[in-house]
Amino acid sequence: MNISKQAVWDALPRFIQPSLLAETAAELPSGLPVPPQWVAILQAQQASGRLEASAGWRDFSAQLPNVAAFLDKQARQLLLLADVDRAVSLLYPFTASGELYGYRGHPPLPAAPEQFQAVWPRIPQQFRDFYTTVHNGWTFLSANSMGPLPVGDWAYLSDDRFDIDDETAAGMPVDIRKVLTVFHNGGGDYLCLDFSAPDGIATGLIWWHDDPGHPEVVNFWAALDAWMGVFFADVDSVQAGVPA
């Protein structure tokens, strides 16, 4: 069953203070930029009465089967969210144990982000494609976690926020100035892209906040999908969802 816009609106104050929530781009004030692919998705959704997000995600279903299953069985119809700074994003409502939550997708990037242009060609191709064709970050609305982070929230492990002291850094098997965090699990741990090798595509690495000196080498896509899959395990199926 679908979740009504009013139900989503009533739940949003737990997460953010929105200024607008819309079912179509026509409901937003003129001048707010809505990606044309989102307009097409929302129009198709209105015509069919069901979630129409799969087209944008189809190329990533092999790498992210847990996300594909979520979109197929658990996500409800999408809404446009324009929050207080007038930034427009795409909201993916869902329920877990009858409670309403949401994932938030930001507009795709028009080009490689300036601050990461030097390493952009070494990021896995399909991960780059996700950011330029689907979303510049797709995360749990209340915590900006459990999904690929917006590029504005990417950071190298050498950033002060990770509080890795010089002694710990010196003993690590990677150069923390070349390890980029791109996913946060909400508990202090990060999935990273490691550019420590002199060339080639970056490799996957998990940085554990409670064991900062011993990051774990992982298959990037497998780790990304597995971490998101843990979160999706508690999500209600559409058939068990809150009625509109």
PDB file of N, CA and C in Angstrom, residues 154-228:
ATOM      1  N   TRP A 154      32.296  13.620   1.869  1.00  0.00           N
ATOM      2  CA  TRP A 154      33.469  12.760   1.760  1.00  0.00           C
ATOM      3  C   TRP A 154      34.638  13.442   2.483  1.00  0.00           C
ATOM      4  N   ALA A 155      35.521  12.644   3.041  1.00  0.00           N
ATOM      5  CA  ALA A 155      36.702  13.210   3.711  1.00  0.00           C
ATOM      6  C   ALA A 155      37.801  12.167   3.753  1.00  0.00           C
ATOM      7  N   TYR A 156      39.037  12.630   3.738  1.00  0.00           N
ATOM      8  CA  TYR A 156      40.177  11.724   3.897  1.00  0.00           C
ATOM      9  C   TYR A 156      40.364  11.407   5.379  1.00  0.00           C
ATOM     10  N   LEU A 157      40.881  10.229   5.655  1.00  0.00           N
ATOM     11  CA  LEU A 157      41.104   9.820   7.039  1.00  0.00           C
ATOM     12  C   LEU A 157      42.077  10.740   7.770  1.00  0.00           C
ATOM     13  N   SER A 158      42.838  11.519   7.042  1.00  0.00           N
ATOM     14  CA  SER A 158      43.753  12.477   7.664  1.00  0.00           C
ATOM     15  C   SER A 158      43.026  13.694   8.222  1.00  0.00           C
ATOM     16  N   ASP A 159      41.741  13.830   7.916  1.00  0.00           N
ATOM     17  CA  ASP A 159      40.961  14.950   8.428  1.00  0.00           C
ATOM     18  C   ASP A 159      40.894  14.886   9.954  1.00  0.00           C
ATOM     19  N   ASP A 160      40.898  16.036  10.589  1.00  0.00           N
ATOM     20  CA  ASP A 160      40.894  16.095  12.058  1.00  0.00           C
ATOM     21  C   ASP A 160      39.696  15.393  12.689  1.00  0.00           C
ATOM     22  N   ARG A 161      38.591  15.291  11.946  1.00  0.00           N
ATOM     23  CA  ARG A 161      37.386  14.695  12.534  1.00  0.00           C
ATOM     24  C   ARG A 161      37.595  13.233  12.933  1.00  0.00           C
ATOM     25  N   PHE A 162      38.581  12.559  12.324  1.00  0.00           N
ATOM     26  CA  PHE A 162      38.804  11.146  12.630  1.00  0.00           C
ATOM     27  C   PHE A 162      39.784  10.945  13.781  1.00  0.00           C
ATOM     28  N   ASP A 163      40.459  12.002  14.174  1.00  0.00           N
ATOM     29  CA  ASP A 163      41.289  12.003  15.383  1.00  0.00           C
ATOM     30  C   ASP A 163      42.290  10.845  15.409  1.00  0.00           C
ATOM     31  N   ILE A 164      42.959  10.614  14.282  1.00  0.00           N
ATOM     32  CA  ILE A 164      43.997   9.575  14.212  1.00  0.00           C
ATOM     33  C   ILE A 164      45.336  10.240  14.535  1.00  0.00           C
ATOM     34  N   ASP A 165      45.943   9.842  15.634  1.00  0.00           N
ATOM     35  CA  ASP A 165      47.189  10.488  16.031  1.00  0.00           C
ATOM     36  C   ASP A 165      48.348  10.021  15.145  1.00  0.00           C
ATOM     37  N   ASP A 166      49.446  10.759  15.203  1.00  0.00           N
ATOM     38  CA  ASP A 166      50.587  10.491  14.325  1.00  0.00           C
ATOM     39  C   ASP A 166      51.161   9.098  14.539  1.00  0.00           C
ATOM     40  N   GLU A 167      51.221   8.639  15.776  1.00  0.00           N
ATOM     41  CA  GLU A 167      51.782   7.322  16.062  1.00  0.00           C
ATOM     42  C   GLU A 167      50.923   6.222  15.443  1.00  0.00           C
ATOM     43  N   THR A 168      49.599   6.346  15.593  1.00  0.00           N
ATOM     44  CA  THR A 168      48.694   5.356  14.991  1.00  0.00           C
ATOM     45  C   THR A 168      48.810   5.381  13.476  1.00  0.00           C
ATOM     46  N   ALA A 169      48.823   6.577  12.905  1.00  0.00           N
ATOM     47  CA  ALA A 169      48.908   6.709  11.446  1.00  0.00           C
ATOM     48  C   ALA A 169      50.180   6.088  10.903  1.00  0.00           C
ATOM     49  N   ALA A 170      51.280   6.277  11.613  1.00  0.00           N
ATOM     50  CA  ALA A 170      52.561   5.739  11.150  1.00  0.00           C
ATOM     51  C   ALA A 170      52.564   4.225  11.118  1.00  0.00           C
ATOM     52  N   GLY A 171      51.793   3.588  11.990  1.00  0.00           N
ATOM     53  CA  GLY A 171      51.756   2.136  12.045  1.00  0.00           C
ATOM     54  C   GLY A 171      50.705   1.498  11.165  1.00  0.00           C
ATOM     55  N   MET A 172      49.903   2.299  10.473  1.00  0.00           N
ATOM     56  CA  MET A 172      48.834   1.765   9.632  1.00  0.00           C
ATOM     57  C   MET A 172      49.375   1.302   8.286  1.00  0.00           C
ATOM     58  N   PRO A 173      48.733   0.296   7.672  1.00  0.00           N
ATOM     59  CA  PRO A 173      49.223  -0.238   6.387  1.00  0.00           C
ATOM     60  C   PRO A 173      48.860   0.636   5.190  1.00  0.00           C
ATOM     61  N   VAL A 174      48.212   1.778   5.427  1.00  0.00           N
ATOM     62  CA  VAL A 174      47.798   2.682   4.354  1.00  0.00           C
ATOM     63  C   VAL A 174      48.227   4.107   4.701  1.00  0.00           C
ATOM     64  N   ASP A 175      48.235   4.946   3.694  1.00  0.00           N
ATOM     65  CA  ASP A 175      48.503   6.367   3.879  1.00  0.00           C
ATOM     66  C   ASP A 175      47.159   7.048   4.103  1.00  0.00           C
ATOM     67  N   ILE A 176      46.911   7.517   5.335  1.00  0.00           N
ATOM     68  CA  ILE A 176      45.581   8.059   5.637  1.00  0.00           C
ATOM     69  C   ILE A 176      45.270   9.308   4.826  1.00  0.00           C
ATOM     70  N   ARG A 177      46.267   9.945   4.237  1.00  0.00           N
ATOM     71  CA  ARG A 177      46.022  11.098   3.372  1.00  0.00           C
ATOM     72  C   ARG A 177      45.425  10.668   2.034  1.00  0.00           C
ATOM     73  N   LYS A 178      45.425   9.353   1.779  1.00  0.00           N
ATOM     74  CA  LYS A 178      44.940   8.828   0.500  1.00  0.00           C
ATOM     75  C   LYS A 178      43.805   7.830   0.679  1.00  0.00           C
ATOM     76  N   VAL A 179      43.162   7.853   1.839  1.00  0.00           N
ATOM     77  CA  VAL A 179      42.014   6.984   2.104  1.00  0.00           C
ATOM     78  C   VAL A 179      40.792   7.879   2.266  1.00  0.00           C
ATOM     79  N   LEU A 180      39.830   7.720   1.366  1.00  0.00           N
ATOM     80  CA  LEU A 180      38.673   8.602   1.275  1.00  0.00           C
ATOM     81  C   LEU A 180      37.428   7.901   1.816  1.00  0.00           C
ATOM     82  N   THR A 181      36.772   8.507   2.809  1.00  0.00           N
ATOM     83  CA  THR A 181      35.557   7.933   3.385  1.00  0.00           C
ATOM     84  C   THR A 181      34.360   8.320   2.523  1.00  0.00           C
ATOM     85  N   VAL A 182      33.563   7.313   2.112  1.00  0.00           N
ATOM     86  CA  VAL A 182      32.424   7.579   1.224  1.00  0.00           C
ATOM     87  C   VAL A 182      31.113   7.006   1.745  1.00  0.00           C
ATOM     88  N   PHE A 183      31.155   6.338   2.900  1.00  0.00           N
ATOM     89  CA  PHE A 183      29.951   5.717   3.472  1.00  0.00           C
ATOM     90  C   PHE A 183      30.130   5.660   4.984  1.00  0.00           C
ATOM     91  N   HIS A 184      29.096   6.074   5.713  1.00  0.00           N
ATOM     92  CA  HIS A 184      29.121   6.057   7.175  1.00  0.00           C
ATOM     93  C   HIS A 184      28.019   5.131   7.665  1.00  0.00           C
ATOM     94  N   ASN A 185      28.336   4.247   8.599  1.00  0.00           N
ATOM     95  CA  ASN A 185      27.316   3.295   9.063  1.00  0.00           C
ATOM     96  C   ASN A 185      26.485   3.823  10.220  1.00  0.00           C
ATOM     97  N   GLY A 186      26.697   5.077  10.610  1.00  0.00           N
ATOM     98  CA  GLY A 186      25.930   5.663  11.696  1.00  0.00           C
ATOM     99  C   GLY A 186      26.471   5.346  13.074  1.00  0.00           C
ATOM    100  N   GLY A 187      27.455   4.463  13.142  1.00  0.00           N
ATOM    101  CA  GLY A 187      28.028   4.075  14.425  1.00  0.00           C
ATOM    102  C   GLY A 187      29.487   4.453  14.573  1.00  0.00           C
ATOM    103  N   GLY A 188      29.986   5.272  13.658  1.00  0.00           N
ATOM    104  CA  GLY A 188      31.369   5.726  13.750  1.00  0.00           C
ATOM    105  C   GLY A 188      32.326   5.031  12.814  1.00  0.00           C
ATOM    106  N   ASP A 189      31.839   4.051  12.039  1.00  0.00           N
ATOM    107  CA  ASP A 189      32.695   3.298  11.122  1.00  0.00           C
ATOM    108  C   ASP A 189      32.431   3.749   9.685  1.00  0.00           C
ATOM    109  N   TYR A 190      33.453   3.623   8.840  1.00  0.00           N
ATOM    110  CA  TYR A 190      33.357   4.141   7.475  1.00  0.00           C
ATOM    111  C   TYR A 190      33.843   3.119   6.452  1.00  0.00           C
ATOM    112  N   LEU A 191      33.125   3.058   5.335  1.00  0.00           N
ATOM    113  CA  LEU A 191      33.619   2.361   4.154  1.00  0.00           C
ATOM    114  C   LEU A 191      34.376   3.386   3.329  1.00  0.00           C
ATOM    115  N   CYS A 192      35.563   3.007   2.898  1.00  0.00           N
ATOM    116  CA  CYS A 192      36.478   3.957   2.254  1.00  0.00           C
ATOM    117  C   CYS A 192      36.950   3.441   0.901  1.00  0.00           C
ATOM    118  N   LEU A 193      37.476   4.369   0.127  1.00  0.00           N
ATOM    119  CA  LEU A 193      38.230   4.062  -1.074  1.00  0.00           C
ATOM    120  C   LEU A 193      39.694   4.383  -0.797  1.00  0.00           C
ATOM    121  N   ASP A 194      40.541   3.398  -1.023  1.00  0.00           N
ATOM    122  CA  ASP A 194      41.963   3.526  -0.703  1.00  0.00           C
ATOM    123  C   ASP A 194      42.767   3.786  -1.971  1.00  0.00           C
ATOM    124  N   PHE A 195      43.390   4.961  -2.034  1.00  0.00           N
ATOM    125  CA  PHE A 195      44.215   5.353  -3.171  1.00  0.00           C
ATOM    126  C   PHE A 195      45.697   5.249  -2.840  1.00  0.00           C
ATOM    127  N   SER A 196      46.054   4.485  -1.820  1.00  0.00           N
ATOM    128  CA  SER A 196      47.453   4.412  -1.380  1.00  0.00           C
ATOM    129  C   SER A 196      48.382   3.844  -2.444  1.00  0.00           C
ATOM    130  N   ALA A 197      47.889   2.904  -3.250  1.00  0.00           N
ATOM    131  CA  ALA A 197      48.707   2.389  -4.350  1.00  0.00           C
ATOM    132  C   ALA A 197      48.971   3.522  -5.340  1.00  0.00           C
ATOM    133  N   PRO A 198      50.122   3.509  -6.019  1.00  0.00           N
ATOM    134  CA  PRO A 198      50.472   4.640  -6.889  1.00  0.00           C
ATOM    135  C   PRO A 198      49.557   4.830  -8.088  1.00  0.00           C
ATOM    136  N   ASP A 199      48.883   3.775  -8.527  1.00  0.00           N
ATOM    137  CA  ASP A 199      47.976   3.922  -9.665  1.00  0.00           C
ATOM    138  C   ASP A 199      46.921   2.828  -9.606  1.00  0.00           C
ATOM    139  N   GLY A 200      46.027   2.833 -10.593  1.00  0.00           N
ATOM    140  CA  GLY A 200      44.965   1.835 -10.634  1.00  0.00           C
ATOM    141  C   GLY A 200      43.727   2.292  -9.881  1.00  0.00           C
ATOM    142  N   ILE A 201      42.674   1.478 -10.001  1.00  0.00           N
ATOM    143  CA  ILE A 201      41.402   1.795  -9.361  1.00  0.00           C
ATOM    144  C   ILE A 201      41.529   1.629  -7.849  1.00  0.00           C
ATOM    145  N   ALA A 202      40.929   2.555  -7.112  1.00  0.00           N
ATOM    146  CA  ALA A 202      40.963   2.498  -5.658  1.00  0.00           C
ATOM    147  C   ALA A 202      40.307   1.210  -5.162  1.00  0.00           C
ATOM    148  N   THR A 203      40.752   0.743  -4.027  1.00  0.00           N
ATOM    149  CA  THR A 203      40.239  -0.490  -3.435  1.00  0.00           C
ATOM    150  C   THR A 203      39.425  -0.182  -2.180  1.00  0.00           C
ATOM    151  N   GLY A 204      38.622  -1.161  -1.751  1.00  0.00           N
ATOM    152  CA  GLY A 204      37.752  -0.988  -0.603  1.00  0.00           C
ATOM    153  C   GLY A 204      38.475  -1.191   0.718  1.00  0.00           C
ATOM    154  N   LEU A 205      38.048  -0.412   1.713  1.00  0.00           N
ATOM    155  CA  LEU A 205      38.659  -0.480   3.031  1.00  0.00           C
ATOM    156  C   LEU A 205      37.606  -0.059   4.051  1.00  0.00           C
ATOM    157  N   ILE A 206      37.523  -0.782   5.169  1.00  0.00           N
ATOM    158  CA  ILE A 206      36.664  -0.343   6.269  1.00  0.00           C
ATOM    159  C   ILE A 206      37.545   0.189   7.385  1.00  0.00           C
ATOM    160  N   TRP A 207      37.237   1.402   7.825  1.00  0.00           N
ATOM    161  CA  TRP A 207      37.921   1.986   8.977  1.00  0.00           C
ATOM    162  C   TRP A 207      37.012   1.869  10.192  1.00  0.00           C
ATOM    163  N   TRP A 208      37.493   1.110  11.194  1.00  0.00           N
ATOM    164  CA  TRP A 208      36.724   0.879  12.420  1.00  0.00           C
ATOM    165  C   TRP A 208      37.145   1.900  13.472  1.00  0.00           C
ATOM    166  N   HIS A 209      36.189   2.659  13.982  1.00  0.00           N
ATOM    167  CA  HIS A 209      36.550   3.722  14.926  1.00  0.00           C
ATOM    168  C   HIS A 209      37.094   3.182  16.244  1.00  0.00           C
ATOM    169  N   ASP A 210      36.707   1.941  16.617  1.00  0.00           N
ATOM    170  CA  ASP A 210      37.200   1.383  17.877  1.00  0.00           C
ATOM    171  C   ASP A 210      38.510   0.610  17.709  1.00  0.00           C
ATOM    172  N   ASP A 211      38.998   0.515  16.467  1.00  0.00           N
ATOM    173  CA  ASP A 211      40.297  -0.103  16.191  1.00  0.00           C
ATOM    174  C   ASP A 211      40.940   0.666  15.040  1.00  0.00           C
ATOM    175  N   PRO A 212      41.229   1.940  15.249  1.00  0.00           N
ATOM    176  CA  PRO A 212      41.617   2.824  14.135  1.00  0.00           C
ATOM    177  C   PRO A 212      42.912   2.447  13.439  1.00  0.00           C
ATOM    178  N   GLY A 213      43.788   1.723  14.114  1.00  0.00           N
ATOM    179  CA  GLY A 213      45.060   1.379  13.502  1.00  0.00           C
ATOM    180  C   GLY A 213      45.026   0.175  12.605  1.00  0.00           C
ATOM    181  N   HIS A 214      43.863  -0.504  12.522  1.00  0.00           N
ATOM    182  CA  HIS A 214      43.796  -1.747  11.751  1.00  0.00           C
ATOM    183  C   HIS A 214      42.589  -1.738  10.805  1.00  0.00           C
ATOM    184  N   PRO A 215      42.636  -0.922   9.765  1.00  0.00           N
ATOM    185  CA  PRO A 215      41.550  -0.943   8.781  1.00  0.00           C
ATOM    186  C   PRO A 215      41.498  -2.300   8.074  1.00  0.00           C
ATOM    187  N   GLU A 216      40.301  -2.649   7.611  1.00  0.00           N
ATOM    188  CA  GLU A 216      40.080  -3.966   6.996  1.00  0.00           C
ATOM    189  C   GLU A 216      39.916  -3.833   5.482  1.00  0.00           C
ATOM    190  N   VAL A 217      40.717  -4.555   4.746  1.00  0.00           N
ATOM    191  CA  VAL A 217      40.585  -4.572   3.282  1.00  0.00           C
ATOM    192  C   VAL A 217      39.341  -5.388   2.910  1.00  0.00           C
ATOM    193  N   VAL A 218      38.486  -4.829   2.056  1.00  0.00           N
ATOM    194  CA  VAL A 218      37.231  -5.482   1.684  1.00  0.00           C
ATOM    195  C   VAL A 218      36.970  -5.300   0.198  1.00  0.00           C
ATOM    196  N   ASN A 219      36.075  -6.127  -0.320  1.00  0.00           N
ATOM    197  CA  ASN A 219      35.514  -5.888  -1.648  1.00  0.00           C
ATOM    198  C   ASN A 219      34.552  -4.717  -1.514  1.00  0.00           C
ATOM    199  N   PHE A 220      34.812  -3.641  -2.226  1.00  0.00           N
ATOM    200  CA  PHE A 220      34.062  -2.402  -2.020  1.00  0.00           C
ATOM    201  C   PHE A 220      32.566  -2.598  -2.215  1.00  0.00           C
ATOM    202  N   TRP A 221      32.147  -3.149  -3.356  1.00  0.00           N
ATOM    203  CA  TRP A 221      30.721  -3.282  -3.641  1.00  0.00           C
ATOM    204  C   TRP A 221      30.048  -4.261  -2.687  1.00  0.00           C
ATOM    205  N   ALA A 222      30.715  -5.352  -2.377  1.00  0.00           N
ATOM    206  CA  ALA A 222      30.124  -6.339  -1.467  1.00  0.00           C
ATOM    207  C   ALA A 222      29.911  -5.744  -0.084  1.00  0.00           C
ATOM    208  N   ALA A 223      30.894  -4.973   0.391  1.00  0.00           N
ATOM    209  CA  ALA A 223      30.761  -4.343   1.704  1.00  0.00           C
ATOM    210  C   ALA A 223      29.657  -3.286   1.705  1.00  0.00           C
ATOM    211  N   LEU A 224      29.587  -2.500   0.644  1.00  0.00           N
ATOM    212  CA  LEU A 224      28.553  -1.469   0.538  1.00  0.00           C
ATOM    213  C   LEU A 224      27.165  -2.099   0.586  1.00  0.00           C
ATOM    214  N   ASP A 225      26.947  -3.129  -0.212  1.00  0.00           N
ATOM    215  CA  ASP A 225      25.633  -3.766  -0.258  1.00  0.00           C
ATOM    216  C   ASP A 225      25.314  -4.498   1.051  1.00  0.00           C
ATOM    217  N   ALA A 226      26.303  -5.149   1.652  1.00  0.00           N
ATOM    218  CA  ALA A 226      26.069  -5.887   2.893  1.00  0.00           C
ATOM    219  C   ALA A 226      25.694  -4.948   4.025  1.00  0.00           C
ATOM    220  N   TRP A 227      26.387  -3.826   4.147  1.00  0.00           N
ATOM    221  CA  TRP A 227      26.078  -2.877   5.229  1.00  0.00           C
ATOM    222  C   TRP A 227      24.671  -2.309   5.057  1.00  0.00           C
ATOM    223  N   MET A 228      24.300  -1.972   3.838  1.00  0.00           N
ATOM    224  CA  MET A 228      22.958  -1.459   3.603  1.00  0.00           C
ATOM    225  C   MET A 228      21.919  -2.552   3.810  1.00  0.00           C
TER     226      MET A 228
END
